[in-house]
JSON list of C-alpha atoms and ligand atoms in Angstrom, two decimals:
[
{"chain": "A", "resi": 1, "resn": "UNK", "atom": "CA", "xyz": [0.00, 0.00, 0.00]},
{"chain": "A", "resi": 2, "resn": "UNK", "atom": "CA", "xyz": [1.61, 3.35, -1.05]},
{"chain": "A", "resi": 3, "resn": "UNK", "atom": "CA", "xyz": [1.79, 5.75, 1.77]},
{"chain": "A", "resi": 4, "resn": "UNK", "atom": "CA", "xyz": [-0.45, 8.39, 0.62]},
{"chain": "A", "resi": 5, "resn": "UNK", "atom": "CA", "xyz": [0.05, 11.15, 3.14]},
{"chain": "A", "resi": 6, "resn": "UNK", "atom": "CA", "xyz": [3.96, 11.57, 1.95]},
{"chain": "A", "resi": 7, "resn": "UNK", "atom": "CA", "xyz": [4.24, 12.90, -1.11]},
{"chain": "A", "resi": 8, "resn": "UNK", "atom": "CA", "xyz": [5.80, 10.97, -4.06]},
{"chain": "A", "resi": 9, "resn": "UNK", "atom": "CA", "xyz": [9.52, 10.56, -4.74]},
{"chain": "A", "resi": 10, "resn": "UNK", "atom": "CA", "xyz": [10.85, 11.54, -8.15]},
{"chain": "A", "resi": 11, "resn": "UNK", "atom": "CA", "xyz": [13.83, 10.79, -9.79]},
{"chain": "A", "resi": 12, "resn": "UNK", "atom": "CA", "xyz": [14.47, 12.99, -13.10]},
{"chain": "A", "resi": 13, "resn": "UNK", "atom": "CA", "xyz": [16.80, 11.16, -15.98]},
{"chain": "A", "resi": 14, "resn": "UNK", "atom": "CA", "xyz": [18.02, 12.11, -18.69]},
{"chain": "A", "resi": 15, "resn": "UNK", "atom": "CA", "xyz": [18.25, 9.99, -21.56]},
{"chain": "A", "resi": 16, "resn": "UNK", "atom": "CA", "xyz": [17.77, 6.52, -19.83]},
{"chain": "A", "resi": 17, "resn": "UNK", "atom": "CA", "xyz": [16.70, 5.02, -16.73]},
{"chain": "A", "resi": 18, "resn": "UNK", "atom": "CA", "xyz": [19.79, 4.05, -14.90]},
{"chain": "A", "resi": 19, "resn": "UNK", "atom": "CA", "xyz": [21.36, 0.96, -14.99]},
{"chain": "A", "resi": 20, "resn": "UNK", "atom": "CA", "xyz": [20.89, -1.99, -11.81]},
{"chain": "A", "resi": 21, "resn": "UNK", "atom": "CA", "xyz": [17.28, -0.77, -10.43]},
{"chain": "A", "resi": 22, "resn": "UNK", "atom": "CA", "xyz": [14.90, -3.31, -9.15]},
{"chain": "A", "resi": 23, "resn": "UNK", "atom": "CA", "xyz": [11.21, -4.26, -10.38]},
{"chain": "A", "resi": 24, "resn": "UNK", "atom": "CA", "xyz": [10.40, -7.53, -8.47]},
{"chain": "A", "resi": 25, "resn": "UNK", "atom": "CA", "xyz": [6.42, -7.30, -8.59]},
{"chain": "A", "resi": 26, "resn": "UNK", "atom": "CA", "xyz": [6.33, -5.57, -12.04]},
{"chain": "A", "resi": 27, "resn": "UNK", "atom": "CA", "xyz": [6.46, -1.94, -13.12]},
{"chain": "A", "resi": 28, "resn": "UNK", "atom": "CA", "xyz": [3.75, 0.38, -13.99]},
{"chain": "A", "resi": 29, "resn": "UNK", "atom": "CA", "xyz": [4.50, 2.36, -17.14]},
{"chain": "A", "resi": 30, "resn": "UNK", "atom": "CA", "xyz": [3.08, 5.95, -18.33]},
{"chain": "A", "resi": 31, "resn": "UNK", "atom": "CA", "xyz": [4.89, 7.82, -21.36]},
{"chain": "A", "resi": 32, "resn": "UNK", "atom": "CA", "xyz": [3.72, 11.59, -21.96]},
{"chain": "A", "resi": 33, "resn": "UNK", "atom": "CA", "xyz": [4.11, 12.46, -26.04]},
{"chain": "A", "resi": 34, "resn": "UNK", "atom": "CA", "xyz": [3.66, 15.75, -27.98]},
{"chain": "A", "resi": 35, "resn": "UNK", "atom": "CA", "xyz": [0.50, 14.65, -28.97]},
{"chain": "A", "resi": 36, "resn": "UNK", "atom": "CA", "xyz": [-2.16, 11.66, -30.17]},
{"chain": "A", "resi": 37, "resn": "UNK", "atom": "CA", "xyz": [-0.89, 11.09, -33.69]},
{"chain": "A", "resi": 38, "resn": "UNK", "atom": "CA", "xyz": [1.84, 8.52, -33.80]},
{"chain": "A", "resi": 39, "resn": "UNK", "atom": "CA", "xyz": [3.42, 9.05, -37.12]},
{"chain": "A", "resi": 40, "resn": "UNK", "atom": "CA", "xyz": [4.22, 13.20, -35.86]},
{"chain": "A", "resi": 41, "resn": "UNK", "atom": "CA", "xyz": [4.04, 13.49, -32.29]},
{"chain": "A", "resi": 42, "resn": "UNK", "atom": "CA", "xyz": [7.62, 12.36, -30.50]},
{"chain": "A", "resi": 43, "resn": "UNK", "atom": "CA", "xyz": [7.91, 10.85, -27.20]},
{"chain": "A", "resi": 44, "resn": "UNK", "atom": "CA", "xyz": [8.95, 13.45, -24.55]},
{"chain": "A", "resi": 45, "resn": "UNK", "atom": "CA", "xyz": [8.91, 11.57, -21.17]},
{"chain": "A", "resi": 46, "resn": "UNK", "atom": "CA", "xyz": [9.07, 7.92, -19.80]},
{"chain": "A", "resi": 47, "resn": "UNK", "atom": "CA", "xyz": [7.51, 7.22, -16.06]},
{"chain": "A", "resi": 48, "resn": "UNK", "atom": "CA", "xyz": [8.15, 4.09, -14.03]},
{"chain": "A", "resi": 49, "resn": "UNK", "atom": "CA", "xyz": [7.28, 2.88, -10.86]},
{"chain": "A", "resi": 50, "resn": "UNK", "atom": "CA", "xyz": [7.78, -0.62, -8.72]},
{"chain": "A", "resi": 51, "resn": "UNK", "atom": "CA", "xyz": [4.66, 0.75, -6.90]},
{"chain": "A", "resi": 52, "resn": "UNK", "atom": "CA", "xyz": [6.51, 2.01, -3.95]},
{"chain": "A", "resi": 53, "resn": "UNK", "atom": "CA", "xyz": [5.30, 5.53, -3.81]},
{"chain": "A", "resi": 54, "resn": "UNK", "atom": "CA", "xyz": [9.13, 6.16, -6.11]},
{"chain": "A", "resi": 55, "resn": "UNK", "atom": "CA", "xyz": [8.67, 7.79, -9.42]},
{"chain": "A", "resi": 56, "resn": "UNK", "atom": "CA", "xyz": [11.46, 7.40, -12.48]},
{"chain": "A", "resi": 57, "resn": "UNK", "atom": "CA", "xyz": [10.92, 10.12, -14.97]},
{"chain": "A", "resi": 58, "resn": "UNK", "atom": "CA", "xyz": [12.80, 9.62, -18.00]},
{"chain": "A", "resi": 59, "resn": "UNK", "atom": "CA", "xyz": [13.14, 12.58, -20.36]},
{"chain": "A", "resi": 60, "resn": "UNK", "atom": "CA", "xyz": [13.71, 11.62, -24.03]},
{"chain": "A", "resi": 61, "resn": "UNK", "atom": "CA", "xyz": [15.56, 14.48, -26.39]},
{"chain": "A", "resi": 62, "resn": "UNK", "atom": "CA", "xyz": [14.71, 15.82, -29.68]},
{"chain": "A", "resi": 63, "resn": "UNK", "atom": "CA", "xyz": [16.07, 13.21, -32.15]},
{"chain": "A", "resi": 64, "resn": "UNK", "atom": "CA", "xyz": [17.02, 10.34, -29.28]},
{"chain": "A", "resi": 65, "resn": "UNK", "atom": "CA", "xyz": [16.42, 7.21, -31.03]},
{"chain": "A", "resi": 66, "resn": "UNK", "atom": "CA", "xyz": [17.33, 4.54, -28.46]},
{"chain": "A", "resi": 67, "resn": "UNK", "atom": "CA", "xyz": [17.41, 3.99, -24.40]},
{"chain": "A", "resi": 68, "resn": "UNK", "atom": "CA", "xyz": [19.53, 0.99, -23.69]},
{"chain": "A", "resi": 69, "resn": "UNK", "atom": "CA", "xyz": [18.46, 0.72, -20.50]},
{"chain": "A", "resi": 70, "resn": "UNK", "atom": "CA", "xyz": [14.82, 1.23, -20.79]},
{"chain": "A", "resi": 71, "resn": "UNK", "atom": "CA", "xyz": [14.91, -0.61, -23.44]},
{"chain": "A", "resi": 72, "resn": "UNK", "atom": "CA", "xyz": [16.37, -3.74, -21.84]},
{"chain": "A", "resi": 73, "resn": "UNK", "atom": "CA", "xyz": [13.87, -3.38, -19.15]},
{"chain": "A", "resi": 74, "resn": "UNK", "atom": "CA", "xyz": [10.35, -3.25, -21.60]},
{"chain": "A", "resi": 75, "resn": "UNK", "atom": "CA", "xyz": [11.92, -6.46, -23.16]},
{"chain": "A", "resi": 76, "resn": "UNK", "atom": "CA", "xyz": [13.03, -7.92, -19.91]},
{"chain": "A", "resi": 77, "resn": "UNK", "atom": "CA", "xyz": [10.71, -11.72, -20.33]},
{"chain": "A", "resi": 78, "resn": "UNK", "atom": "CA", "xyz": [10.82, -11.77, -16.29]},
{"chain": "A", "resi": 79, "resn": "UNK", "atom": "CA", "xyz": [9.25, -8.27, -15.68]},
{"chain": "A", "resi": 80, "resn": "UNK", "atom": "CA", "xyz": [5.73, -7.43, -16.07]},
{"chain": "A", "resi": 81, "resn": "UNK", "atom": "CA", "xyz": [5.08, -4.01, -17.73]},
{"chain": "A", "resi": 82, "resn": "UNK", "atom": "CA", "xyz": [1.77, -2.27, -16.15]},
{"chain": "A", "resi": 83, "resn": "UNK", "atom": "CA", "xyz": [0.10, 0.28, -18.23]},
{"chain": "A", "resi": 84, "resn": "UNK", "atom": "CA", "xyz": [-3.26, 2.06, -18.52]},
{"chain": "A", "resi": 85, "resn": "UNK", "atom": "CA", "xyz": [-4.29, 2.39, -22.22]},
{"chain": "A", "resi": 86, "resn": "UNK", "atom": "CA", "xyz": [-0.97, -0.10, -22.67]},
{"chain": "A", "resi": 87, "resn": "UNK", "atom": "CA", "xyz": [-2.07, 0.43, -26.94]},
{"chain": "A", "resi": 88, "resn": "UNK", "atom": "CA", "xyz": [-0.60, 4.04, -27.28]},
{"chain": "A", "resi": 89, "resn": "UNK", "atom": "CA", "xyz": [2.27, 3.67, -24.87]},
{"chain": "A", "resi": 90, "resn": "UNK", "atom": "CA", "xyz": [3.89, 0.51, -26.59]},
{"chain": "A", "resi": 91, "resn": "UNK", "atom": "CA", "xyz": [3.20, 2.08, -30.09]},
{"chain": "A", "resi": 92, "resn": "UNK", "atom": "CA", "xyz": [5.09, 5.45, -28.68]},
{"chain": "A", "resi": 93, "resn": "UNK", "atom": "CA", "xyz": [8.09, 3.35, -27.11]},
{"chain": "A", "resi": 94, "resn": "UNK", "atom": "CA", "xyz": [8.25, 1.31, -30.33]},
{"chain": "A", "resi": 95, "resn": "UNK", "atom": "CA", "xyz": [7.72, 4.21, -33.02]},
{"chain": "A", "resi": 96, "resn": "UNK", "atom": "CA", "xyz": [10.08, 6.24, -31.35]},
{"chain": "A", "resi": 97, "resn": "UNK", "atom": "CA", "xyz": [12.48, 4.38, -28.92]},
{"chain": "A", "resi": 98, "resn": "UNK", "atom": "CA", "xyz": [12.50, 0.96, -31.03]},
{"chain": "A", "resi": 99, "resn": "UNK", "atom": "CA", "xyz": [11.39, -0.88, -27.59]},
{"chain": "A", "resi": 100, "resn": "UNK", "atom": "CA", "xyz": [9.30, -3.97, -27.92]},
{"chain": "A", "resi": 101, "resn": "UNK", "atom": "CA", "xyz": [7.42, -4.15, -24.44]},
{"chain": "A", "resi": 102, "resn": "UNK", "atom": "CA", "xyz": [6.45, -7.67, -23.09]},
{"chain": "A", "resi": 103, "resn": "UNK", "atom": "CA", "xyz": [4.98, -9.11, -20.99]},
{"chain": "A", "resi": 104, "resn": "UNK", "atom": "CA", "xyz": [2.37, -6.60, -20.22]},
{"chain": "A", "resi": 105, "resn": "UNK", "atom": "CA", "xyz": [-0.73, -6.05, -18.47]},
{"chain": "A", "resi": 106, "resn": "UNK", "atom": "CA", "xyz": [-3.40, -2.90, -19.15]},
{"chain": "A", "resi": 107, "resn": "UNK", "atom": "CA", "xyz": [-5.70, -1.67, -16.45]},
{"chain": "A", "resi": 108, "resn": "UNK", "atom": "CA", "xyz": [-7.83, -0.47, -19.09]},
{"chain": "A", "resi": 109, "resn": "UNK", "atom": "CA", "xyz": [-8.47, -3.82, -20.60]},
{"chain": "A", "resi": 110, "resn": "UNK", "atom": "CA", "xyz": [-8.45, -5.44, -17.60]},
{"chain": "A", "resi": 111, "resn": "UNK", "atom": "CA", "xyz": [-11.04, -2.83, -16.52]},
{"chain": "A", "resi": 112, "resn": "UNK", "atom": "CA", "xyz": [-13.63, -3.34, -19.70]},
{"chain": "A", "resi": 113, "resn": "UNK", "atom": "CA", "xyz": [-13.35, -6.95, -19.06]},
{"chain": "A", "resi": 114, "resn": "UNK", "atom": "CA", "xyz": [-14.49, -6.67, -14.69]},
{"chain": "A", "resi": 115, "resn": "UNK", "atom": "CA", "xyz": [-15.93, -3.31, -14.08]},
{"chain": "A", "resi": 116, "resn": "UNK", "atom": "CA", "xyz": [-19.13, -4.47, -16.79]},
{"chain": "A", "resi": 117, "resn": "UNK", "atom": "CA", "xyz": [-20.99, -1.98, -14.56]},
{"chain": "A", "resi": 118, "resn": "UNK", "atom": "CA", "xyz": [-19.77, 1.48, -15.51]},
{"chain": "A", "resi": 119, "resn": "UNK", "atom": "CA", "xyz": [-18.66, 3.23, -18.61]},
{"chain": "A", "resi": 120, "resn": "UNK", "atom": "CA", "xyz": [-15.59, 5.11, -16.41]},
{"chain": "A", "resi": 121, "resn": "UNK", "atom": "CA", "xyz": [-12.98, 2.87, -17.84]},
{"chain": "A", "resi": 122, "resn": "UNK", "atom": "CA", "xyz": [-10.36, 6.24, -17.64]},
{"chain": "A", "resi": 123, "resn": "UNK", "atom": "CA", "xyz": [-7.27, 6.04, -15.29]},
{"chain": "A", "resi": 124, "resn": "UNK", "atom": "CA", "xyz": [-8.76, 8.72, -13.29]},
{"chain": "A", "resi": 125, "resn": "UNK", "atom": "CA", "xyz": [-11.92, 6.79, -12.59]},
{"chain": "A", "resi": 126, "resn": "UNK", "atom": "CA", "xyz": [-10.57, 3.36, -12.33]},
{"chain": "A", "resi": 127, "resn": "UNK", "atom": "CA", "xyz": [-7.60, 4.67, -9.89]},
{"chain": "A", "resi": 128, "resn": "UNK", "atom": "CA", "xyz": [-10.82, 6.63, -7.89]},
{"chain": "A", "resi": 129, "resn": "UNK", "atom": "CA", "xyz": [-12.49, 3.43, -7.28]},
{"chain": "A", "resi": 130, "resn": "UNK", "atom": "CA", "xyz": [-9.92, 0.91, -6.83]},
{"chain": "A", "resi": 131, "resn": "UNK", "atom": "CA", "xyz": [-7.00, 2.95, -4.74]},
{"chain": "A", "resi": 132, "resn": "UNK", "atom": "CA", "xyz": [-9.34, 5.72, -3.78]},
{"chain": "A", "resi": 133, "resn": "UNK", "atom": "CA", "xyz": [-7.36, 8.33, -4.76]},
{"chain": "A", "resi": 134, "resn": "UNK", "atom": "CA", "xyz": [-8.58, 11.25, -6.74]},
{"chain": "A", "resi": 135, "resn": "UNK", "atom": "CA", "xyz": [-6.51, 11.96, -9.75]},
{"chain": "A", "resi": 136, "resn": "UNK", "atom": "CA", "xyz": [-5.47, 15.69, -10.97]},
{"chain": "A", "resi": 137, "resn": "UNK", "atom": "CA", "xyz": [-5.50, 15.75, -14.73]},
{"chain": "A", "resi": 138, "resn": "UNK", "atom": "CA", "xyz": [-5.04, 19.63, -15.24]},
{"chain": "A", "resi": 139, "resn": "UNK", "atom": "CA", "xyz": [-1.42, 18.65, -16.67]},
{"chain": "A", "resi": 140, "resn": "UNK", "atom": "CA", "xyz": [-2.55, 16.40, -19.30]},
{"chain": "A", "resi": 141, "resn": "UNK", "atom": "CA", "xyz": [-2.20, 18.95, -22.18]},
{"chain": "A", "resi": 142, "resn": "UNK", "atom": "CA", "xyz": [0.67, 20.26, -21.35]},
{"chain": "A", "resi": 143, "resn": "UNK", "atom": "CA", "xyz": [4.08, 21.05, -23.71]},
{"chain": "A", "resi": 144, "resn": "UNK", "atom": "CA", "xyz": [5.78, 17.61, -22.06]},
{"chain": "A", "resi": 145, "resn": "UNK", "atom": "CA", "xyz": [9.09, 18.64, -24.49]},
{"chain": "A", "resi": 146, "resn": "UNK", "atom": "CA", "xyz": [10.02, 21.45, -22.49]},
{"chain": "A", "resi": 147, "resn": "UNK", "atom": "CA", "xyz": [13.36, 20.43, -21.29]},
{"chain": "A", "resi": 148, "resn": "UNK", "atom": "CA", "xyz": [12.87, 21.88, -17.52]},
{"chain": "A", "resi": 149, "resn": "UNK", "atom": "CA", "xyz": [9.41, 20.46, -16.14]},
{"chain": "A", "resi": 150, "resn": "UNK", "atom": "CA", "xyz": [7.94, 22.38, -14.08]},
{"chain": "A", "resi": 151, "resn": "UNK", "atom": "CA", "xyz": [6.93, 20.51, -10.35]},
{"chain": "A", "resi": 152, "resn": "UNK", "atom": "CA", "xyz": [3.40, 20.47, -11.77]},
{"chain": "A", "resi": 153, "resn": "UNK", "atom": "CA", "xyz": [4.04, 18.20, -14.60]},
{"chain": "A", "resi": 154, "resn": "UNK", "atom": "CA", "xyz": [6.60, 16.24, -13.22]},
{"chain": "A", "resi": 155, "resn": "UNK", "atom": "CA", "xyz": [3.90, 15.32, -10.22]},
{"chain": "A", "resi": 156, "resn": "UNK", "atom": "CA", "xyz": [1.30, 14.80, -12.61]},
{"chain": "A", "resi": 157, "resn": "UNK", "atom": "CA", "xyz": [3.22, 12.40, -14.75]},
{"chain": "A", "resi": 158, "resn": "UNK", "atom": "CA", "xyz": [4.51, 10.66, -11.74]},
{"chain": "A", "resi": 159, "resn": "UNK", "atom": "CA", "xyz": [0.81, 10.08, -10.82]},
{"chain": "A", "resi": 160, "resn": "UNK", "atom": "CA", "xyz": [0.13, 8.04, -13.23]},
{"chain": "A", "resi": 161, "resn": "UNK", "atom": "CA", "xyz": [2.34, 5.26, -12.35]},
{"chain": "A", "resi": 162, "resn": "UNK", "atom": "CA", "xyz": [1.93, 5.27, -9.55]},
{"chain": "A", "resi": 163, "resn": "UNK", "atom": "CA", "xyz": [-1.14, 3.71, -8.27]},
{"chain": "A", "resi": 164, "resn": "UNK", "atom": "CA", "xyz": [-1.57, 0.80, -10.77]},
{"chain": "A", "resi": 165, "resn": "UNK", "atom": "CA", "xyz": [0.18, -1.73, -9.17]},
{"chain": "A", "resi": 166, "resn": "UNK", "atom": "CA", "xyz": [-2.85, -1.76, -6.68]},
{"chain": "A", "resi": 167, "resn": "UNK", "atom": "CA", "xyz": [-5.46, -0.90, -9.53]},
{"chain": "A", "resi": 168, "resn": "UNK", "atom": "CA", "xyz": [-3.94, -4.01, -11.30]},
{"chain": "A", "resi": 169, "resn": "UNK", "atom": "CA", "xyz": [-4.13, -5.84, -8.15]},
{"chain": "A", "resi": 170, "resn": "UNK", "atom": "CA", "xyz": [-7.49, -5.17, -7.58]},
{"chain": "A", "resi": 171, "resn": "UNK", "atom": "CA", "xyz": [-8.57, -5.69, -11.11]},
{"chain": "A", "resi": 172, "resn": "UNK", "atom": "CA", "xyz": [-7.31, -8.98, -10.71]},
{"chain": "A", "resi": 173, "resn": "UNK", "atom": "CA", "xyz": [-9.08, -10.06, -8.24]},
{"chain": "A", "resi": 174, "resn": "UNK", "atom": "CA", "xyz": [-12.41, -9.36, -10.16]},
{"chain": "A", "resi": 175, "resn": "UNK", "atom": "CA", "xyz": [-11.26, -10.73, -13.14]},
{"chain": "A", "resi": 176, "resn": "UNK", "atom": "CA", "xyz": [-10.76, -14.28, -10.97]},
{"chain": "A", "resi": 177, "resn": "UNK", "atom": "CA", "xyz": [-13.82, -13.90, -9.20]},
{"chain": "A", "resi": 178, "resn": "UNK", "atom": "CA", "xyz": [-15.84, -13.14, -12.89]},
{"chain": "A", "resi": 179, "resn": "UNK", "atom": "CA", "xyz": [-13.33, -16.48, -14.08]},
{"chain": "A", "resi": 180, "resn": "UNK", "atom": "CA", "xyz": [-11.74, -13.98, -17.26]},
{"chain": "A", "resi": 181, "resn": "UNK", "atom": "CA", "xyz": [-8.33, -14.86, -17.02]},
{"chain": "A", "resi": 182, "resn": "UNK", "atom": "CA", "xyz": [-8.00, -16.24, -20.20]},
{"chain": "A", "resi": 183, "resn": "UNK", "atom": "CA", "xyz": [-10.13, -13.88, -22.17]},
{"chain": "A", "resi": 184, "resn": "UNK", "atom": "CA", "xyz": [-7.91, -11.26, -20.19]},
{"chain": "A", "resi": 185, "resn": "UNK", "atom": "CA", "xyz": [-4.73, -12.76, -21.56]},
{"chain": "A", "resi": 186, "resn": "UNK", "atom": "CA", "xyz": [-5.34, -13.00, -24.94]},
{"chain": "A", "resi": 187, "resn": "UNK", "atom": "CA", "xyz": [-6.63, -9.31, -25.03]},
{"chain": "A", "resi": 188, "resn": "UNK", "atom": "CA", "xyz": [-2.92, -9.00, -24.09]},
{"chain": "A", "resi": 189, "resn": "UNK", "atom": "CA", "xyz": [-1.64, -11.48, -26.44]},
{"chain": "A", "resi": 190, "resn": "UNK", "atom": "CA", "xyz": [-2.87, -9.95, -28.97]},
{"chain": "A", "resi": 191, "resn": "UNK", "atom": "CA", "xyz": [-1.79, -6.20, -27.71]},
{"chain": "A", "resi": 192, "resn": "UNK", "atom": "CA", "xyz": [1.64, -6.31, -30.03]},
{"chain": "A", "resi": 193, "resn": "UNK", "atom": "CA", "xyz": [-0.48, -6.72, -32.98]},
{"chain": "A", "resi": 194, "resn": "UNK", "atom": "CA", "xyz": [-3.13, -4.46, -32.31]},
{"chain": "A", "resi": 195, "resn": "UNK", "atom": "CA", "xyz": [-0.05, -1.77, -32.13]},
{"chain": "A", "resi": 196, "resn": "UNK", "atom": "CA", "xyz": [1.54, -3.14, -35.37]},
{"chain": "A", "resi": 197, "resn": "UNK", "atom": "CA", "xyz": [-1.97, -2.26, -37.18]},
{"chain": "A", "resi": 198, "resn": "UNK", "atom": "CA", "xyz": [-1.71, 1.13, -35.65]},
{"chain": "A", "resi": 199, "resn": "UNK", "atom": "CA", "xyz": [2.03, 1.85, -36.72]},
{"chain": "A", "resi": 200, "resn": "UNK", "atom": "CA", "xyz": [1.21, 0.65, -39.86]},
{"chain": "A", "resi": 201, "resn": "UNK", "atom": "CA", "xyz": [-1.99, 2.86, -40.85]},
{"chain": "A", "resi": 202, "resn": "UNK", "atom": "CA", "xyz": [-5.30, 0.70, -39.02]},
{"chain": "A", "resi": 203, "resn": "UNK", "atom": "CA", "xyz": [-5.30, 2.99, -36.97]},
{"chain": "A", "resi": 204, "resn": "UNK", "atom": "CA", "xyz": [-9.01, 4.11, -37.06]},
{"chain": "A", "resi": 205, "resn": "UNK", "atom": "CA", "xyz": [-9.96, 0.67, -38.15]},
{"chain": "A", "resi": 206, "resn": "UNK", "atom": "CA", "xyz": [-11.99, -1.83, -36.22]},
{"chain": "A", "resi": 207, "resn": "UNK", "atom": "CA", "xyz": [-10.52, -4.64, -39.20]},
{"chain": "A", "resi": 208, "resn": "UNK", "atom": "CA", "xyz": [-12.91, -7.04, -36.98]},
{"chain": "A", "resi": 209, "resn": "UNK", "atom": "CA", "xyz": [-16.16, -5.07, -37.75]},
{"chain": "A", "resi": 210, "resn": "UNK", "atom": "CA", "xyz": [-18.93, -5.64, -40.40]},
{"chain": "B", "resi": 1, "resn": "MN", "atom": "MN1", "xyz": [0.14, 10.05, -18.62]}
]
């Protein structure tokens, strides 16, 4: 349980993570870009968290092309990669970073598949329920390339890591209780190919519909 009445920790990096830190139970995964359109709008910042109330922000420069250690981490077979919305952040880390994340989880699959109930499928309504903490999204359009965040946006982009170890948690739990596990794991499964239809122009294309 993340110790709520401290604030959060944040580590700023340039670049890359660092090498030699320590994910045991997974790490929840945010990336902030210049916009929603793939093909144009680069990849400015990188958050991670092991779900200890610690915050990695990792700032990515005009023209970076790689992360060596990030990257070794996203394909790292023995850590699980958390993400809300896990579809735009793997496309962004691939598209610009050439990082092929696996295994991962998404709290907003995870979500459609247990919370049948309610329509709020959005990390600020799914972290409101399931951690009970109420989310400040003022930052989210915000110029994330700026090379000196301000305190605003680096908290706000440290939020959203930092509660879904417990949203995933909890989300679990339903999903056994509801007996999804499998339809949950092929959603992810099939994740890496979802993103290879968006890189490569499906974007806006449901190729399953009518
Ligand atoms: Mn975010």
């Amino acid at each position: 349980m993340t110790d709520r009445a401290s604030p959060p920790v944040i580590h700023l990096h340039q670049g890359d993570l660092p090498a030699g830190l320590s994910f045991p139970n997974g790490v929840a995964v945010d990336s902030e870009t210049q916009g929603l359109n793939l093909a144009r709008d680069r990849l400015c910042l990188v958050q991670l968290s092991a779900g200890d109330g610690i915050c990695h922000l990792v700032q990515v420069a005009q023209g970076q092309t790689g992360a060596p250690n990030l990257k070794a981490l996203c394909e790292d077979p023995s850590v699980v990669k958390i993400f809300h919305y896990a579809r735009f952040d793997i496309a962004a880390l691939k598209r610009w970073l050439g990082i092929d994340c696996a295994p991962v989880y998404c709290t907003k699959i995870a979500s459609r598949l247990a919370r049948t109930y309610t329509d709020g499928h959005g990390l600020k309504d799914v972290v409101r329920e399931l951690a009970g903490v109420d989310l400040d999204k003022q930052q989210q359009s915000s110029d994330w390339a700026r090379t000196d965040l301000s305190p605003a946006q680096q908290g706000y982009a440290a939020n959203d890591v930092l509660y879904l170890h417990e949203v995933r948690d909890r989300l679990d739990e339903m999903i056994r209780r509801e007996g999804r596990q499998a339809m949950l794991q092929s959603c992810f499964d099939f994740l890496p190919h979802r993103v290879a239809l968006d890189l490569a122009g499906w974007g806006e294309v449901d190729i399953f519909h009518h």
